[in-house]
GROMACS .gro file of C-alpha atoms in nm:
model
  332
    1UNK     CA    1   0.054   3.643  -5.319
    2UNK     CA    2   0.103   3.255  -5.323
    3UNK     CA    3   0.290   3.272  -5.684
    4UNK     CA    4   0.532   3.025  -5.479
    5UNK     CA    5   0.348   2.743  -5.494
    6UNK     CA    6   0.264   2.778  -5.833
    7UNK     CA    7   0.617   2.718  -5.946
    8UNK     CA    8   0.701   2.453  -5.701
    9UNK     CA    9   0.458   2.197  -5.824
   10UNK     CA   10   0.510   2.282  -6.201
   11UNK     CA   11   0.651   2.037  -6.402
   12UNK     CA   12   0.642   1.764  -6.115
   13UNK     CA   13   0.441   1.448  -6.150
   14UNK     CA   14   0.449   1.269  -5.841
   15UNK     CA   15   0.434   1.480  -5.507
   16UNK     CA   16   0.431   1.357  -5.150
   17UNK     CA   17   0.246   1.544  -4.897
   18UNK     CA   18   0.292   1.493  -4.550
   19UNK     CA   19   0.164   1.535  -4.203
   20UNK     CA   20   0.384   1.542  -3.864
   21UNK     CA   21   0.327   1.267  -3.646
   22UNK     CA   22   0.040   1.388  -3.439
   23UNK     CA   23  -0.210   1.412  -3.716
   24UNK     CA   24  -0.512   1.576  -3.636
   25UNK     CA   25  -0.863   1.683  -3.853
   26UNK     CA   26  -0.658   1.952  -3.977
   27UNK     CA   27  -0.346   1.805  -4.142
   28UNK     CA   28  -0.596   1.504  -4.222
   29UNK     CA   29  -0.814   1.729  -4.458
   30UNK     CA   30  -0.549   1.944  -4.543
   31UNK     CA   31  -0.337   1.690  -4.760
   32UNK     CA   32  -0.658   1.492  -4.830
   33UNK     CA   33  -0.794   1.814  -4.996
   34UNK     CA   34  -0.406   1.877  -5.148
   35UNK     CA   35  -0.466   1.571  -5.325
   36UNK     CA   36  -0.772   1.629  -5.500
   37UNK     CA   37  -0.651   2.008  -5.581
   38UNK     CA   38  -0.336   1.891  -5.702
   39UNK     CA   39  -0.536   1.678  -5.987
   40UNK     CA   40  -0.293   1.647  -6.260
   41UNK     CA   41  -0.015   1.559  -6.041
   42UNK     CA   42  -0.009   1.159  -5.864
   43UNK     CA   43  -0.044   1.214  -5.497
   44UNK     CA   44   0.133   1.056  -5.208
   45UNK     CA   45  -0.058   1.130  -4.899
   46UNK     CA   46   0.197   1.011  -4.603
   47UNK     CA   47   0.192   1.062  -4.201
   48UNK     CA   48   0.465   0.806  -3.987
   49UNK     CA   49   0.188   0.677  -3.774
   50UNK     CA   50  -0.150   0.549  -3.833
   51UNK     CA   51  -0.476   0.770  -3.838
   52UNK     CA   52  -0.627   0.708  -3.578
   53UNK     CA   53  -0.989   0.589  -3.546
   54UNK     CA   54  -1.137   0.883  -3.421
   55UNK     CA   55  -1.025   1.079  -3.730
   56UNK     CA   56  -1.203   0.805  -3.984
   57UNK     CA   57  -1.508   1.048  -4.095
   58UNK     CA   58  -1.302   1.171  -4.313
   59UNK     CA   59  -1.322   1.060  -4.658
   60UNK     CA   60  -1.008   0.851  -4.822
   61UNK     CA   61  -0.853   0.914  -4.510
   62UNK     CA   62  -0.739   0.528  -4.600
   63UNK     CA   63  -0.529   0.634  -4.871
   64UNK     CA   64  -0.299   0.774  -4.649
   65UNK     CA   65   0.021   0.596  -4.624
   66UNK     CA   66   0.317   0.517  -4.339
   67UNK     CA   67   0.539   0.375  -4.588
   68UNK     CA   68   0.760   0.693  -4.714
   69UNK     CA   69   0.759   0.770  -5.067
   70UNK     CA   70   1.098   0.777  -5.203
   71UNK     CA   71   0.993   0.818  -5.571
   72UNK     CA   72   0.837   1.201  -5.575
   73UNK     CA   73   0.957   1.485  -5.756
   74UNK     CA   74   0.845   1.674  -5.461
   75UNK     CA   75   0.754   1.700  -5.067
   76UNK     CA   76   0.497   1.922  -4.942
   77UNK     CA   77   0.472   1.930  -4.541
   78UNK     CA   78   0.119   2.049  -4.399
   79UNK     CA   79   0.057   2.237  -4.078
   80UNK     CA   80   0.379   2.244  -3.929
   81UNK     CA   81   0.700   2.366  -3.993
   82UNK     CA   82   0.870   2.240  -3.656
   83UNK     CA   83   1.130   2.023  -3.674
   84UNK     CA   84   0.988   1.825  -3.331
   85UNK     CA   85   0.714   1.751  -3.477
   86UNK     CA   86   0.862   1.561  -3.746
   87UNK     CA   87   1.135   1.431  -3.567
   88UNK     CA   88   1.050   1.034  -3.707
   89UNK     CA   89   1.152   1.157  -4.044
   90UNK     CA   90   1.413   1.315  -3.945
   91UNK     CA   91   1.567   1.033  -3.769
   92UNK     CA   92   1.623   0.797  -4.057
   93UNK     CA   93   1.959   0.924  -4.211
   94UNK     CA   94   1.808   0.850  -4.552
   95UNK     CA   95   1.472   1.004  -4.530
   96UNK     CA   96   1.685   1.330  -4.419
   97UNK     CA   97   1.936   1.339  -4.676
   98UNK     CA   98   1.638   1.276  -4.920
   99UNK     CA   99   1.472   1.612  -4.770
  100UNK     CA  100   1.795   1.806  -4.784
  101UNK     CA  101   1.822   1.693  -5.186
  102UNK     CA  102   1.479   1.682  -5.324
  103UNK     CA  103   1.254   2.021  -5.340
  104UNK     CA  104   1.047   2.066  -5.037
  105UNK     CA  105   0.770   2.322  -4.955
  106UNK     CA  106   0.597   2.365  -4.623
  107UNK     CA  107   0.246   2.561  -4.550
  108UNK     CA  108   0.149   2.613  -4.208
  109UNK     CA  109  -0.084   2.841  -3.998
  110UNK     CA  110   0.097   2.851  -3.664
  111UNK     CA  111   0.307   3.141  -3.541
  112UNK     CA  112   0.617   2.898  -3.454
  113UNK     CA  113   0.893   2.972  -3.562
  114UNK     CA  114   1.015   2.795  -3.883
  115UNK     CA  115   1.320   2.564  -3.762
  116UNK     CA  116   1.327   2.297  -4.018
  117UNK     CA  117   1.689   2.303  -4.122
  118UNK     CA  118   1.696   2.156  -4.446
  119UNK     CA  119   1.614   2.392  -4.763
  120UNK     CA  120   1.282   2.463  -4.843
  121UNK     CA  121   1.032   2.711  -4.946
  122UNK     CA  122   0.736   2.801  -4.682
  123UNK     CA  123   0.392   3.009  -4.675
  124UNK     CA  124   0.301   3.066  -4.319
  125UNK     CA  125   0.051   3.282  -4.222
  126UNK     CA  126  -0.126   3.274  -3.873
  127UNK     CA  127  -0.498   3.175  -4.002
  128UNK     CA  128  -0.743   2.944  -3.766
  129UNK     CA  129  -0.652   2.654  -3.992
  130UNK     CA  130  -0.441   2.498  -4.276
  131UNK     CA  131  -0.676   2.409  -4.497
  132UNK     CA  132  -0.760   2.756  -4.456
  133UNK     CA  133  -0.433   2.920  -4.604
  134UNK     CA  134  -0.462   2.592  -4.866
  135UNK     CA  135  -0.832   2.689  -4.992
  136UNK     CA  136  -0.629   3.050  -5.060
  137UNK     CA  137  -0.396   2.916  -5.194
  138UNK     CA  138  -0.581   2.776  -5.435
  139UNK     CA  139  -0.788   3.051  -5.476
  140UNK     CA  140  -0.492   3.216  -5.565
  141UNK     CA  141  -0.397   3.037  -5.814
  142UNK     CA  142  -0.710   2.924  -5.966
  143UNK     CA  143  -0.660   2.574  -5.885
  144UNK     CA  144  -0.939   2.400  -5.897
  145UNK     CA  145  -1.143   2.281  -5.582
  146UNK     CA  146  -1.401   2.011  -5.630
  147UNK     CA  147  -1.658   1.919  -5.426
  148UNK     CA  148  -1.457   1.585  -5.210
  149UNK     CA  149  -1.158   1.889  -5.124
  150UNK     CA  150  -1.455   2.121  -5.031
  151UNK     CA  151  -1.554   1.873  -4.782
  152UNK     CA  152  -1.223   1.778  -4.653
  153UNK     CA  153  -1.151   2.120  -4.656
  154UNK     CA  154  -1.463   2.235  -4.440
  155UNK     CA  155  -1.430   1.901  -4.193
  156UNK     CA  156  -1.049   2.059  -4.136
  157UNK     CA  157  -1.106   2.374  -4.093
  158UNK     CA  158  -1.419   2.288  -3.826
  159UNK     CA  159  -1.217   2.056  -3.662
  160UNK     CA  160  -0.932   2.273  -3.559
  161UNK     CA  161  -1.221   2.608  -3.443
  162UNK     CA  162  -1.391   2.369  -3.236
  163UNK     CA  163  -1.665   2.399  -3.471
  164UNK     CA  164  -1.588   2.734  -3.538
  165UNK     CA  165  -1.636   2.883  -3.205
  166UNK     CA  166  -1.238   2.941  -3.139
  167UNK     CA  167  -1.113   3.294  -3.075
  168UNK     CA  168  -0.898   3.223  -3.404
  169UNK     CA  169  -1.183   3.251  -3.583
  170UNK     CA  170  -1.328   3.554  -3.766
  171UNK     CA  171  -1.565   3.678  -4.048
  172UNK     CA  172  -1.329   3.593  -4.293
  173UNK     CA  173  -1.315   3.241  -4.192
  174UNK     CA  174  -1.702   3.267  -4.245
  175UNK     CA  175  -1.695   3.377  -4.556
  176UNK     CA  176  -1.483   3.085  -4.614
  177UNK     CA  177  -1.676   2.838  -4.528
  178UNK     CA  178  -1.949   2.968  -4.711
  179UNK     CA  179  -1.764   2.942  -5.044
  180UNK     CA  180  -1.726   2.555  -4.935
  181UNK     CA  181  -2.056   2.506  -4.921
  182UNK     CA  182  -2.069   2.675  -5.246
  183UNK     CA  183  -1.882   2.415  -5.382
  184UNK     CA  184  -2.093   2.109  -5.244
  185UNK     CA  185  -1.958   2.113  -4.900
  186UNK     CA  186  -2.261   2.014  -4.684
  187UNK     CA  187  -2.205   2.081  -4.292
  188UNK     CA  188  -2.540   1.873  -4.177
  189UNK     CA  189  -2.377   1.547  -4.339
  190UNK     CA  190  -2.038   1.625  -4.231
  191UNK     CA  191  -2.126   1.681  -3.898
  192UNK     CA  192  -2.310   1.370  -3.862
  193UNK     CA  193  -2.014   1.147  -4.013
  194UNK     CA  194  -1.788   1.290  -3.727
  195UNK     CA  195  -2.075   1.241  -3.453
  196UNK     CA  196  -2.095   0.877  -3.584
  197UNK     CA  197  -1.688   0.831  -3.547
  198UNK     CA  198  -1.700   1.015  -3.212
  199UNK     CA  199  -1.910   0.762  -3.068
  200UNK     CA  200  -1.773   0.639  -2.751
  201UNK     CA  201  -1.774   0.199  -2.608
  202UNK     CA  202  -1.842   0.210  -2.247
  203UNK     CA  203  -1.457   0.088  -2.222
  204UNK     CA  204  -1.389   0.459  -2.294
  205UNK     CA  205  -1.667   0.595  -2.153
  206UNK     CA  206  -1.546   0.376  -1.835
  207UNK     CA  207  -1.178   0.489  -1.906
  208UNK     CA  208  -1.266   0.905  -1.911
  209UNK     CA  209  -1.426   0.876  -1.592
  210UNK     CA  210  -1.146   0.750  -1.488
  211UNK     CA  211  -0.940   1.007  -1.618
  212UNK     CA  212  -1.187   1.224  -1.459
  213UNK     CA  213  -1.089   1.106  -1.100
  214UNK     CA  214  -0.712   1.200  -1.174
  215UNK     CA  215  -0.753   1.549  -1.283
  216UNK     CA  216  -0.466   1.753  -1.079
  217UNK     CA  217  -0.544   2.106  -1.010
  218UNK     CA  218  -0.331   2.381  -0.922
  219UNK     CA  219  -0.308   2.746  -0.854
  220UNK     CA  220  -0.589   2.758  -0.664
  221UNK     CA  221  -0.809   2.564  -0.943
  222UNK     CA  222  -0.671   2.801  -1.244
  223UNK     CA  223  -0.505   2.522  -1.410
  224UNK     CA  224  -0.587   2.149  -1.437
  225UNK     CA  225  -0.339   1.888  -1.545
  226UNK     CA  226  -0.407   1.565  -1.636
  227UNK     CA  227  -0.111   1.246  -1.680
  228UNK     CA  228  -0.159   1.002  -1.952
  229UNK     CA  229   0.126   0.721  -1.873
  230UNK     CA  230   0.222   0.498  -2.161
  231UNK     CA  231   0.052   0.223  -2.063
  232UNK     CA  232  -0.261   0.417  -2.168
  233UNK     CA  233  -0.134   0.542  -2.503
  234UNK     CA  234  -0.096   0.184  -2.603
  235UNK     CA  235  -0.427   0.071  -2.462
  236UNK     CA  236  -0.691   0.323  -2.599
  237UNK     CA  237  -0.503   0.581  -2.846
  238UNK     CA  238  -0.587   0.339  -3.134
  239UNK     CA  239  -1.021   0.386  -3.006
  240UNK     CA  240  -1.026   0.727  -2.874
  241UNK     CA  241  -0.694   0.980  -2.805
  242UNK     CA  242  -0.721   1.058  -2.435
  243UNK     CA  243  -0.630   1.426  -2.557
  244UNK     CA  244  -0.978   1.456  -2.691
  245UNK     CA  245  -1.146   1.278  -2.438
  246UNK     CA  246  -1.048   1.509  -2.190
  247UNK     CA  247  -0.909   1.823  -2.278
  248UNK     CA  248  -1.237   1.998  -2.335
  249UNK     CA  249  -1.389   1.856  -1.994
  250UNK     CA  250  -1.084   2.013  -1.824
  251UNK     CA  251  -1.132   2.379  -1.975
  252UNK     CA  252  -1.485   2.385  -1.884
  253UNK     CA  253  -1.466   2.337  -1.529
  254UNK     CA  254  -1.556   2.643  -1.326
  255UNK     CA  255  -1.193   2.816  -1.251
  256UNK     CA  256  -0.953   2.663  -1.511
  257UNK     CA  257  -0.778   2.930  -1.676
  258UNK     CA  258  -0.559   2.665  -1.868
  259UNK     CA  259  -0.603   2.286  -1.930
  260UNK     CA  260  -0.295   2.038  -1.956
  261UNK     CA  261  -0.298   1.672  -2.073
  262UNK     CA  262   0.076   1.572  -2.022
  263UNK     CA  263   0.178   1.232  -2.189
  264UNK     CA  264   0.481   1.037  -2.063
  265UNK     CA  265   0.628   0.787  -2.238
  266UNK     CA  266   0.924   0.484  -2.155
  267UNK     CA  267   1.241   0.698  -2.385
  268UNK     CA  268   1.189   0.992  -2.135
  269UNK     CA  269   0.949   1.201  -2.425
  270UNK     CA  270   0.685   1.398  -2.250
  271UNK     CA  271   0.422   1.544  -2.462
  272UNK     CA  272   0.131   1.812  -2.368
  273UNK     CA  273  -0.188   1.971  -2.527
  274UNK     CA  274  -0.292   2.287  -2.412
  275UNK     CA  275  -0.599   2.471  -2.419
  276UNK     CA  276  -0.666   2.796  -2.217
  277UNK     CA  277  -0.886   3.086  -2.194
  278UNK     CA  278  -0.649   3.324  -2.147
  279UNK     CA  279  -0.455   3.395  -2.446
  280UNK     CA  280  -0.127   3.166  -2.315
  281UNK     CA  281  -0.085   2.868  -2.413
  282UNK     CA  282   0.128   2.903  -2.681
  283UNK     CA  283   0.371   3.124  -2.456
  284UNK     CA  284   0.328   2.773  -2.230
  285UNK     CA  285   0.461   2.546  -2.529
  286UNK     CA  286   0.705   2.766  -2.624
  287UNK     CA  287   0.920   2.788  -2.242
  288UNK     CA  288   0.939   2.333  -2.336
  289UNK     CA  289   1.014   2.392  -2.717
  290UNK     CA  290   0.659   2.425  -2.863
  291UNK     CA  291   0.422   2.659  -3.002
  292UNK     CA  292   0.040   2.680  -3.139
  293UNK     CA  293  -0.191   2.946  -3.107
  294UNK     CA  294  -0.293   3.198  -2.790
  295UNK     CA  295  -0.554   2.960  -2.704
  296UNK     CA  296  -0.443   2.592  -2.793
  297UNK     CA  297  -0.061   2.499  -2.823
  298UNK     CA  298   0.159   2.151  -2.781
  299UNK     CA  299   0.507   2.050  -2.696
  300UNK     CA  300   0.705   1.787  -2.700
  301UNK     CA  301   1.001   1.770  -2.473
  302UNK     CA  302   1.226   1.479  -2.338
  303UNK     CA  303   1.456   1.346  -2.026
  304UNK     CA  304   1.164   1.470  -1.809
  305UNK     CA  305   0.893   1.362  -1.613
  306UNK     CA  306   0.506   1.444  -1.535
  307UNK     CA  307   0.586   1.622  -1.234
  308UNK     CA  308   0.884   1.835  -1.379
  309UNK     CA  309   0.724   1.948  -1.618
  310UNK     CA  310   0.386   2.024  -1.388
  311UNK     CA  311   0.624   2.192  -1.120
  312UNK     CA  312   0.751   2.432  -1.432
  313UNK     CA  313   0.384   2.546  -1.564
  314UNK     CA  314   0.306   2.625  -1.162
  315UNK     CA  315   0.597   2.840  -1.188
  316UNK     CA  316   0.551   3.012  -1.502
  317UNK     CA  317   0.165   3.050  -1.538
  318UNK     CA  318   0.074   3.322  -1.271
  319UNK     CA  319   0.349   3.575  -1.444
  320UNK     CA  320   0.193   3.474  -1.792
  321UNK     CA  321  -0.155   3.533  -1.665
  322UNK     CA  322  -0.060   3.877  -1.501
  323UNK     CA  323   0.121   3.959  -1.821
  324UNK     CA  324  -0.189   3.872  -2.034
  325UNK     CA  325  -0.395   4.125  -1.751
  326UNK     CA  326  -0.190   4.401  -1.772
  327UNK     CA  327  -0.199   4.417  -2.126
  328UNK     CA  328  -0.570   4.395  -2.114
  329UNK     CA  329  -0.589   4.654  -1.883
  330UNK     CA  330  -0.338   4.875  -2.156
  331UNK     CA  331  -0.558   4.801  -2.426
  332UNK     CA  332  -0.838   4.980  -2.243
   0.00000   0.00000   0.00000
């Protein structure tokens, strides 16, 4: 079933994997675990921006690299294969001519549509993680999977089910995870290295209450939006990504059918996390050029503003949500 991957990293001896600019735990284990599955190969793990603190339980996340690796016989892009989201690489004239000449291959688990335009081979299939559709992959091909992918492996696949408690998530995934353990994957101690790395200073405990003050809420309280200017990004991003600060708060409160947090920043790019509990929010992403999952989707759109893009989700959302009734109500 995944024969394709097989043949793409025979014969090479240097690959580079990368992750899209917004790394999260997911693309973090996923080419972390790529590299200790792809053994007899040297690995390249790359991502154009630093990992950020918050993702540092993970094991060699260090070894990850924002220098691009010009010498491999071979790219492999994890958990995404939009073009926005890699839109740094694709920039630099050089690094895009190298992707349209070298062999490329791209696995991702989100239901986006595949718009990279340079020529490559793909496996997507709409599982709650990457490192998911890796492990089968592996699997698949009987590539090895040690105990340090295991881990990475499990950490990624937790981090992106909110600890497996998603909708995305179902016995399969389970079953899954118990093979992980199987192969030394322990969730007690992996647990307790993220708890140690979500830690919060009282600057960011003082900085989401904050946050907490500024919430905007709409449609009669069914969807909260929250604005994270700039000068924010550069202040606490590094500690603590205001995303995950505040996200979760936001789809808890009592009436939020959907939960926003809508970056800004000074070239006119306006970025947004969604999370809803109403299967939406990738419909949401996708009217600004995005995608995800039913549940939990992003975007990335530009020569907007905060309250543009706010005024266009007030629009949208109540036909979404009626949609998303009536075809409960069919489904009867």
């Amino acid at each position: 079933m995944y024969k394709s991957f097989a043949e793409f990293i025979k014969d090479k001896k240097r690959l580079c994997i990368i992750q899209a600019e917004n790394p999260d735990g997911d693309s973090l284990g996923s080419a972390i675990a790529l590299d200790y599955i792809l053994a007899e190969t040297e690995n390249y793990l790359y991502c154009p921006v630093d990992i950020p603190k918050y993702l540092r339980y993970f094991e060699d996340w260090s070894r990850v690299e924002n220098e691009f690796d010009w010498k491999a016989d071979g790219y492999i892009i994890v958990d995404t294969a939009s073009s926005i989201l890699i839109s740094k690489l694709l920039e630099d004239p050089a690094i895009k001519n190298l992707l349209f000449t070298k062999p490329v291959f791209v696995i991702d688990h989100h239901e986006t549509e595949d718009d990279l335009e340079f020529p490559h081979e793909v496996i997507i299939e709409p599982l709650p993680a990457c490192a998911d559709l890796i492990f089968k992959i592996a699997e698949d091909n009987r590539l090895s999977v040690n105990k340090e992918a295991a881990c990475a492996l499990y950490s990624a696949i937790s981090s992106d089910t909110l600890g497996l408690v998603s909708a995305s998530v179902t016995a399969d995934t389970m079953r899954t995870m118990a093979k992980l353990i199987d192969l030394g994957a322990n969730p007690a101690e992996l647990d307790e290295q993220r708890r140690e790395f979500m830690k919060k200073s009282q600057r960011i405990l003082d900085y989401k209450a904050d946050l907490i003050k500024r919430v905007d809420y709409s449609l009669d309280g069914m969807l909260a939006t929250i604005h994270i200017p700039f000068e924010e990004i550069q202040k606490y991003s590094d500690e603590y990504n205001p995303n995950v600060l505040i996200l979760e708060e936001l789809r808890l409160v009592e009436g939020v059918l959907v939960a926003i947090a809508i970056k800004t920043y000074p070239d006119g790019k306006v970025t947004g996390k969604i999370r809803a509990s109403k299967p939406v929010a990738e419909q949401i992403a996708g009217y600004f050029g995005g995608g995800g999952h039913p549940y939990a989707a992003g975007f990335r759109t530009y020569d907007t503003s905060y309250e543009d893009v706010l005024s266009d989700v007030i629009k949208i959302l109540p036909g979404l949500l009626k949609e998303c009734e009536n075809n409960a109500q069919d489904n009867l």
